[in-house]
Short mmCIF file of C-alpha atoms in Angstrom, two decimals:
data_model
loop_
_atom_site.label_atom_id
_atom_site.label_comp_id
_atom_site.label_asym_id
_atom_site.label_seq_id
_atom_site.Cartn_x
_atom_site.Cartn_y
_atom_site.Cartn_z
CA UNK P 1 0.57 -30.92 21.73
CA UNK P 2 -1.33 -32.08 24.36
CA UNK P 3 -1.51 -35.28 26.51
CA UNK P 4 -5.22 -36.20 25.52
CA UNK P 5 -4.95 -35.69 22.10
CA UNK P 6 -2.03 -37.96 21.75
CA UNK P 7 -3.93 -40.73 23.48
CA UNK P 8 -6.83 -40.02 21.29
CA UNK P 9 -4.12 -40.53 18.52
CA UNK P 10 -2.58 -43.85 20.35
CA UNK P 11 -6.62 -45.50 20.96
CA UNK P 12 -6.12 -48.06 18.40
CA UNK P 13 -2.94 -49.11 20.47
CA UNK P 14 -4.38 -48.78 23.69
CA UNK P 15 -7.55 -50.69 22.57
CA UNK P 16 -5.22 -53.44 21.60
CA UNK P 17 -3.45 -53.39 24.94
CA UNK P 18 -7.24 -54.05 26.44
CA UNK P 19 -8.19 -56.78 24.62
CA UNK P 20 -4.77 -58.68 25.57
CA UNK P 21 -5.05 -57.64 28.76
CA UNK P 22 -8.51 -59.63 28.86
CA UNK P 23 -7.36 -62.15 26.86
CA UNK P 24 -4.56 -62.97 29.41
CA UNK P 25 -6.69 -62.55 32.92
CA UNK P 26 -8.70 -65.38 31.37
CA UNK P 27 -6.79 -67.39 30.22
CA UNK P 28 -5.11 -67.11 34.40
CA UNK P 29 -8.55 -67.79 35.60
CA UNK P 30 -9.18 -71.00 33.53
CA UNK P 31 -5.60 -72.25 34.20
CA UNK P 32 -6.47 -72.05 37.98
CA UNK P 33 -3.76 -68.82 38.59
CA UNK P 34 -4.24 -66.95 41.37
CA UNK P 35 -6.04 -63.84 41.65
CA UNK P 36 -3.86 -61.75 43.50
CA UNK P 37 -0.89 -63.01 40.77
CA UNK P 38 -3.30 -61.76 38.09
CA UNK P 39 -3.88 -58.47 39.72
CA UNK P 40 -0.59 -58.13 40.01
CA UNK P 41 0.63 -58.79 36.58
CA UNK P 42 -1.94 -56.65 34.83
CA UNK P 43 -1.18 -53.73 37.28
CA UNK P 44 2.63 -53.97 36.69
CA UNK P 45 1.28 -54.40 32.69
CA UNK P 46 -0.72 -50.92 33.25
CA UNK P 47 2.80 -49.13 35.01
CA UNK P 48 4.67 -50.03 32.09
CA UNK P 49 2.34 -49.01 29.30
CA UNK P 50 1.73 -45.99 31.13
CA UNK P 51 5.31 -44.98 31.23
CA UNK P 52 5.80 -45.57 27.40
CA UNK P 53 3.35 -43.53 26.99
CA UNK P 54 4.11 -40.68 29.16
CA UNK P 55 7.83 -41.13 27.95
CA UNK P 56 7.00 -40.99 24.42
CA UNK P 57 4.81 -38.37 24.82
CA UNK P 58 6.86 -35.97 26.56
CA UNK P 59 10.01 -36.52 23.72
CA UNK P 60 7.61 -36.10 21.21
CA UNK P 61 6.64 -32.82 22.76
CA UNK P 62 9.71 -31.79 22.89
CA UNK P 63 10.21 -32.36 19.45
CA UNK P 64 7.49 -30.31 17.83
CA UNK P 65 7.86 -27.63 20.45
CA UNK P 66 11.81 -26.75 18.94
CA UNK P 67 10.10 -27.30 15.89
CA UNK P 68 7.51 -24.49 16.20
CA UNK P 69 10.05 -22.56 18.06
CA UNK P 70 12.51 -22.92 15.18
CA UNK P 71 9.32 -22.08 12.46
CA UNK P 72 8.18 -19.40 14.61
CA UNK P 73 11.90 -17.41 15.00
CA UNK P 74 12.78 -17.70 10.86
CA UNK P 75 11.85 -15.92 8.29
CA UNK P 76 12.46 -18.59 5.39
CA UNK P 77 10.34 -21.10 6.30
CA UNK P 78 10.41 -23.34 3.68
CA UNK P 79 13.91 -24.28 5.24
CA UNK P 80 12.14 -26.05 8.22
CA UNK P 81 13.38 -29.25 7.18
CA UNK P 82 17.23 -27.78 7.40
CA UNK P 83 16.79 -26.94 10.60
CA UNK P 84 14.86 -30.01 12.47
CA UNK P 85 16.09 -30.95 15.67
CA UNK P 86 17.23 -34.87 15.28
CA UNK P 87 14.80 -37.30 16.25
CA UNK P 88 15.18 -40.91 17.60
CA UNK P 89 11.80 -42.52 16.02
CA UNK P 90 12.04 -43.67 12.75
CA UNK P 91 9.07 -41.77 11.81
CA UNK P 92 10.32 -38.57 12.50
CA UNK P 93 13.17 -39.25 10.41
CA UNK P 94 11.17 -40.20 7.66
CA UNK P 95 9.20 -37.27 7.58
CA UNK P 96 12.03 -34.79 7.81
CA UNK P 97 13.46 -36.49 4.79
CA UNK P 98 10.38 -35.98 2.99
CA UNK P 99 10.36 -32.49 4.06
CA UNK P 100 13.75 -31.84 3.08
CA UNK P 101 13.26 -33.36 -0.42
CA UNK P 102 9.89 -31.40 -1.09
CA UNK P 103 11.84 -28.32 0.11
CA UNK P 104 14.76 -28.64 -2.30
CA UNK P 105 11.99 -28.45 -5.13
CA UNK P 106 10.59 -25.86 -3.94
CA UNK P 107 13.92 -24.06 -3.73
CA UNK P 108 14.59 -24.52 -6.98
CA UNK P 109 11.74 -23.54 -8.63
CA UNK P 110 11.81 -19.82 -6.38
CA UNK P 111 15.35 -19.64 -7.85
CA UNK P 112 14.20 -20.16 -11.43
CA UNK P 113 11.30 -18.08 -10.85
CA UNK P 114 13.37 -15.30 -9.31
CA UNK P 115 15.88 -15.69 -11.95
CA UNK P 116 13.38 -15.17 -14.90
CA UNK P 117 11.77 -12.16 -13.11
CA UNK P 118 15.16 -10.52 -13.00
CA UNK P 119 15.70 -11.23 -16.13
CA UNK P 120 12.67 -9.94 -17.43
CA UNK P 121 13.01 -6.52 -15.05
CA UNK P 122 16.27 -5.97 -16.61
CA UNK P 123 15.05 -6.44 -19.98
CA UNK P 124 12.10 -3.79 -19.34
CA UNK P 125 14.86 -1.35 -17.89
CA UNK P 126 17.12 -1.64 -20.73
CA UNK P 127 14.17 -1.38 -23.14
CA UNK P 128 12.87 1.61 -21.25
CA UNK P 129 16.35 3.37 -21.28
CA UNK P 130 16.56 2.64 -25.33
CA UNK P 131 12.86 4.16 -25.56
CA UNK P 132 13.38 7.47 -23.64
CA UNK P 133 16.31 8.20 -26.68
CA UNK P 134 13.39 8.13 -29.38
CA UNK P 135 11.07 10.21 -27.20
CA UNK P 136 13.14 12.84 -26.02
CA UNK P 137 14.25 13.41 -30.31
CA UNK P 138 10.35 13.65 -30.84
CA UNK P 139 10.14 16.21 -28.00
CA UNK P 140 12.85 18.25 -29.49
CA UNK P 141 11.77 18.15 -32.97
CA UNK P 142 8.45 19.33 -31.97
CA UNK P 143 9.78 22.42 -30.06
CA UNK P 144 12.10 22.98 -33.57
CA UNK P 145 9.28 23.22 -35.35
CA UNK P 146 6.74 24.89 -33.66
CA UNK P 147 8.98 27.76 -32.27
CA UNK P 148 10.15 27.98 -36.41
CA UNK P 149 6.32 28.08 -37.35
CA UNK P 150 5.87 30.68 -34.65
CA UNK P 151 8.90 32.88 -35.70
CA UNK P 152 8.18 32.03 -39.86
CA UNK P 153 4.66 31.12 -40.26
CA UNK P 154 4.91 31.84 -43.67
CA UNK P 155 8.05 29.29 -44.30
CA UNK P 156 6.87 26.96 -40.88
CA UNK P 157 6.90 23.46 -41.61
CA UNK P 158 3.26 23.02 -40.49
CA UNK P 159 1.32 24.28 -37.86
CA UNK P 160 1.93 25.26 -33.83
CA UNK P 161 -0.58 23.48 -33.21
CA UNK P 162 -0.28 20.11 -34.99
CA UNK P 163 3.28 20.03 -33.08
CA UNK P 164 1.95 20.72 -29.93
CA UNK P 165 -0.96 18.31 -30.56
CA UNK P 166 2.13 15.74 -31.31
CA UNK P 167 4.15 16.96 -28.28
CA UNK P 168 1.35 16.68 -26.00
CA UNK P 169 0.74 12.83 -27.48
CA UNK P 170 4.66 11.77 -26.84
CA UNK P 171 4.84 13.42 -22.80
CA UNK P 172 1.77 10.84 -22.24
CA UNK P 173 3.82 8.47 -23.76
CA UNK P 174 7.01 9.40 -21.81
CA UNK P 175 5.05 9.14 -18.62
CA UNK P 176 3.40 5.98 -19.10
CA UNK P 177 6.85 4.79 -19.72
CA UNK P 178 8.16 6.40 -16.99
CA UNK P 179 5.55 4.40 -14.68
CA UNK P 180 6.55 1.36 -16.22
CA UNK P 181 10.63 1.91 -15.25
CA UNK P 182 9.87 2.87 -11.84
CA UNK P 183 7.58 0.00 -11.53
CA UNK P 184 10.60 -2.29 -12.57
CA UNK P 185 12.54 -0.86 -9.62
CA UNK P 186 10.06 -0.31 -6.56
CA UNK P 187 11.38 -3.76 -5.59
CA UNK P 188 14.86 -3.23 -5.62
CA UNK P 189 14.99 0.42 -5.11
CA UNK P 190 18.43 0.50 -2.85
CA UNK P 191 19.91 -0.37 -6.24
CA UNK P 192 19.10 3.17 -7.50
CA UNK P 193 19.09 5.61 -4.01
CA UNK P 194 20.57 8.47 -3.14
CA UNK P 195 19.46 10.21 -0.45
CA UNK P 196 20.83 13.85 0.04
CA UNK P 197 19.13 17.64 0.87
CA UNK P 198 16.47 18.50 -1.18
CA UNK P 199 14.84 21.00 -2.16
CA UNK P 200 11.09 20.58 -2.72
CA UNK P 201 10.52 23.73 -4.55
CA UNK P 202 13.00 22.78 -7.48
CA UNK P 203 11.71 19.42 -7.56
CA UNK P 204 8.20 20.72 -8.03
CA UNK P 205 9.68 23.34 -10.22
CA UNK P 206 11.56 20.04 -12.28
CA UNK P 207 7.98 18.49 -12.61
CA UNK P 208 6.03 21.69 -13.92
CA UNK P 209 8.71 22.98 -16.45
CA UNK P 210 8.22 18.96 -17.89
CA UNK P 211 4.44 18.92 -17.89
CA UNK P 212 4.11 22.70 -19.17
CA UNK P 213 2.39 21.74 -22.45
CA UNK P 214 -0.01 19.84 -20.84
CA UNK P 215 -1.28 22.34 -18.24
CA UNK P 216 -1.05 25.52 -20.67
CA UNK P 217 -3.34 23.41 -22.66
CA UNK P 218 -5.87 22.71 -20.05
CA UNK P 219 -5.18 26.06 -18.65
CA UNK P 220 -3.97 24.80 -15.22
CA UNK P 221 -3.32 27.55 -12.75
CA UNK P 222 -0.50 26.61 -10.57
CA UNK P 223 0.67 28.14 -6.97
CA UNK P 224 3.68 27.36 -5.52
CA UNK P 225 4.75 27.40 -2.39
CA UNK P 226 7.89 25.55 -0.76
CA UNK P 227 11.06 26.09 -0.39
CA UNK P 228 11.30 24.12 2.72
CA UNK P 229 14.37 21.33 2.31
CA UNK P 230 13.75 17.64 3.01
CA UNK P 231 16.42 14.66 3.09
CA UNK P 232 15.30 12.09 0.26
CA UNK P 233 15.86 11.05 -3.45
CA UNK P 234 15.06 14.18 -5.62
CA UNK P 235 14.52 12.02 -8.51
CA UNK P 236 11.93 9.70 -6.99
CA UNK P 237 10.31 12.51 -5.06
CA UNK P 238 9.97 14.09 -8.76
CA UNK P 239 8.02 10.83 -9.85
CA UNK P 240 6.26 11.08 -7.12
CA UNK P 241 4.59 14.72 -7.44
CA UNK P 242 4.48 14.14 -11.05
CA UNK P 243 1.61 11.31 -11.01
CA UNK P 244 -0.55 13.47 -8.56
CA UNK P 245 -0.18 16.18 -10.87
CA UNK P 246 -1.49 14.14 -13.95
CA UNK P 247 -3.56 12.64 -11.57
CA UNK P 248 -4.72 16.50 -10.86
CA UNK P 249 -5.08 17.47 -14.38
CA UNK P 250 -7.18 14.23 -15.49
CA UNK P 251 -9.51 14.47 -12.77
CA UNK P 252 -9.56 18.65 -13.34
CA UNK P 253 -12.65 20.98 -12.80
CA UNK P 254 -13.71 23.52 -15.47
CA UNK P 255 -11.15 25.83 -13.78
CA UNK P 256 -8.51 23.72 -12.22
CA UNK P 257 -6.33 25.41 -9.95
CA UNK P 258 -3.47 23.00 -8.35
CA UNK P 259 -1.86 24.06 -4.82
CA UNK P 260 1.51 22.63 -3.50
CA UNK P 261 2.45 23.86 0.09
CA UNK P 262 4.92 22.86 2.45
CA UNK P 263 4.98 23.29 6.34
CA UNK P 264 7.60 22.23 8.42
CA UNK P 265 7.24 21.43 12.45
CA UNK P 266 9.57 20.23 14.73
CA UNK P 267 9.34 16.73 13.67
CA UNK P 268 9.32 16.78 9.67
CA UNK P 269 8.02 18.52 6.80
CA UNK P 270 4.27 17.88 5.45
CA UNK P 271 3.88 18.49 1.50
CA UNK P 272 0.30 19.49 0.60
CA UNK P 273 -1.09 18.86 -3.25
CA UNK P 274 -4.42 20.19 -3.68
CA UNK P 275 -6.02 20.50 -5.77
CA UNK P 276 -10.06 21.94 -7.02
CA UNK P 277 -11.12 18.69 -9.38
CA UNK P 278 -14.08 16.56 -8.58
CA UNK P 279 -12.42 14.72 -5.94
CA UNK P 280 -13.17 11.16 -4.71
CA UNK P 281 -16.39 10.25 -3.37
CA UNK P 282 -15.80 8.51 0.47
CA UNK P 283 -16.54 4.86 -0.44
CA UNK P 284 -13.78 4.71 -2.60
CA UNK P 285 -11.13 6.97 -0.61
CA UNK P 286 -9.95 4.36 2.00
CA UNK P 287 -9.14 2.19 -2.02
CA UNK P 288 -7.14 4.80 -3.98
CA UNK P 289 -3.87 3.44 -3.27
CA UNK P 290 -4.40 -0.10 -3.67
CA UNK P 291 -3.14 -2.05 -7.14
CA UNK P 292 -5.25 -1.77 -10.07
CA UNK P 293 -8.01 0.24 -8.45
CA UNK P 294 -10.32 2.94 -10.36
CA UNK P 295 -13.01 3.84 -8.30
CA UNK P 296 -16.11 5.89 -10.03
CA UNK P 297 -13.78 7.61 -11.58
CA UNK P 298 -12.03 5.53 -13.28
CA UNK P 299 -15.51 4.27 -14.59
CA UNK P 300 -16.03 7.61 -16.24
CA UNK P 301 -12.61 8.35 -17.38
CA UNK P 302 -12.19 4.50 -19.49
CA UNK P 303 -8.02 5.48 -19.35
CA UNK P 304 -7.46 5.15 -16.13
CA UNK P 305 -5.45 2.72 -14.95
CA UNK P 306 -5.36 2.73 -11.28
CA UNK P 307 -1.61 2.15 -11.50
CA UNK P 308 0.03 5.79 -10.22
CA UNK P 309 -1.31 6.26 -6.87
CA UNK P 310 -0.26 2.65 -6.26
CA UNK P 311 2.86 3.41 -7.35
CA UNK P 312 2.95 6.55 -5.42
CA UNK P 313 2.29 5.13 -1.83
CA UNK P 314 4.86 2.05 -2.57
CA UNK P 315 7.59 4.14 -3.31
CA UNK P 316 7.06 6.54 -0.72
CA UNK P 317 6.97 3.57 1.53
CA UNK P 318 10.97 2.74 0.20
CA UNK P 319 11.60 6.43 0.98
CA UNK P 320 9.87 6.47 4.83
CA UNK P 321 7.45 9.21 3.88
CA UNK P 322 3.69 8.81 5.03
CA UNK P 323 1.33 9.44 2.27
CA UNK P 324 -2.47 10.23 2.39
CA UNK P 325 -5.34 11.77 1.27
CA UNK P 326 -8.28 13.65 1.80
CA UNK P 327 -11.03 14.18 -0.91
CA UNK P 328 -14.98 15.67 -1.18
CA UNK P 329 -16.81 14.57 -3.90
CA UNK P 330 -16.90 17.71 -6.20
CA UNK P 331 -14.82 19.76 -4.14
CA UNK P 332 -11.36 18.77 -4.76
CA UNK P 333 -8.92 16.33 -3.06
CA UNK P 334 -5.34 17.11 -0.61
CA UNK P 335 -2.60 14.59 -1.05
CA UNK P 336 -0.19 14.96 1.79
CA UNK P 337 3.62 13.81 2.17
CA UNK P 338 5.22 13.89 5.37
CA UNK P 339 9.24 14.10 5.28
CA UNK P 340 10.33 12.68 8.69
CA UNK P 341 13.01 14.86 10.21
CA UNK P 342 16.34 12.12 11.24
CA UNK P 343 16.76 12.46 15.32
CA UNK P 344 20.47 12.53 14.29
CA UNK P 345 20.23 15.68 11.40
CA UNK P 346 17.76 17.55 14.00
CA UNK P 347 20.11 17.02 16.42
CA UNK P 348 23.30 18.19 14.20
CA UNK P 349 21.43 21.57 12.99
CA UNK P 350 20.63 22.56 16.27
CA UNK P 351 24.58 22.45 17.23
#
């Protein structure tokens, strides 16, 4: 706030103050009052409107500078009005009321809001939970009856391949409802966190034995390599690996080979994914992780989503590991994970 702009502000004022002050010297001169008396009075007239000003000014300063000090220093703002310094002008007072009462409307409706959202996430993760029972019984029926039409093909009930055909159908369906659980909880994710060692190479292990249907069928050659340990969730880190190997397999090459390495250094552990597809052209790299986004890709392949990537870099910002990638157009694309190593666990292995 500064001195010329609340003159500016007070010009109406000040105008009037003229205009009296005119008003007054002549009305001295006609009544035959001295000029020296006149001088005086509109120079002790000047002193005092001068220090009102100045006074008011500087407590009015004051005022809005705790104020933007207070605004500046919390992180709810809306509860400004709460926490307004008192104010002797009546004006002041009056706004903070209105700011108060605008405030406790807005509260309200952020608690309702926040209350239906967390009512509706717990709906979705109790209607995910009841959905997994139905898939997993489809899963195992399907492996009943195709290893029974393998071993009796003469007595199978149906063909190999019209169960794995149905087997493949209900693992797309278990992932997509997969994303939509771990969706649910990317907000709140210290409500479901564990973080202990970890091995990578059974979690990678975890995520191939689940997806083997789909990459014997697209004849997916896989190499393995990591049996470094990491401190993180195993279960997340398994969600993780397993949308950048679907991600792998949709985007595949005519002989898709996927890669998963893992280096450690003095500082952490770095997780490669490669992978031979026909990788991301360079316009849309710097994109891949944001909400909702395709690319060109997504253009070609209509059931994309744009959704696991996202997902992908949000939870691994929960779990403080750096994700990113690098990609040629035709030539493949590198996802990389780096596990931080704690100062405190480095520390207690070298001991």
């Amino acid at each position: 706030m500064k001195l010329t702009d609340y003159i500016r502000d007070r010009g109406t004022l000040l105008l009037l103050h003229l205009v009296c002050m005119c008003a007054a010297a002549a009305f001295f001169s006609m009544t035959g009052y001295s000029e020296t008396n006149t001088v005086l009075i509109l120079l002790l007239w000047l002193l005092v409107l001068a220090a009102w000003l100045i006074t008011t000014f500087l407590q009015k300063r004051k005022f809005f500078r705790a104020a933007q000090q207070i605004l500046e220093k919390v992180d709810q703002r809306y509860l400004l009005g709460e926490l307004l310094p008192d104010s002797f002008y009546l004006e002041d007072r009056l706004y903070r009321d209105m700011i108060l009462r605008s405030n406790k409307q807005c509260i309200e409706r952020i608690r309702q809001m926040e209350d239906e959202q967390r009512a509706y996430r717990e709906y979705m993760e109790s209607w995910v939970h009841e959905i997994k029972a139905p898939i997993t019984g489809i899963s195992l029926l399907c492996d009943n009856r195709r290893n029974a039409a393998v071993s009796l093909p003469e007595k199978g009930p149906g063909k190999e391949e019209d169960y794995l055909s149905i087997g493949l159908e209900n693992q797309k369906i278990e992932n997509y409802v997969d994303m939509v659980l771990y969706y649910a909880r990317s907000d709140q994710l210290y409500k479901d966190y564990l973080i202990r060692k970890t091995c990578l190479e059974d979690a990678v292990y975890q995520v191939l034995d689940k997806n083997r249907l789909l990459l014997i069928q697209n004849r997916v050659q896989i190499r393995v390599d990591c049996k470094e340990t990491v401190y993180t969730d195993e279960k997340w880190i398994a969600f993780i690996l397993n949308q950048i190997l679907l991600n792998s397999v949709k985007y595949r090459s005519e002989t898709p080979l996927f890669r998963i390495r893992a280096d450690r250094d003095e500082n952490g552990v770095t997780l490669l994914c490669e992978d031979n597809g026909i990788g991301i052209r360079q316009e849309d790299l710097p994109r891949i992780f944001d909400k909702g986004f395709t690319g060109s890709n997504g253009r070609d392949h209509r059931r994309s989503t744009g959704m696991g990537l996202y997902l992908c870099h949000r939870l691994c910002e929960r779990l403080g590991i750096k994700l990113w990638a690098e990609s040629e157009y035709a030539a493949g694309t590198k996802l990389y994970l780096r596990f931080p190593v704690n100062s405190y666990i480095r520390d207690a292995r070298e001991d």
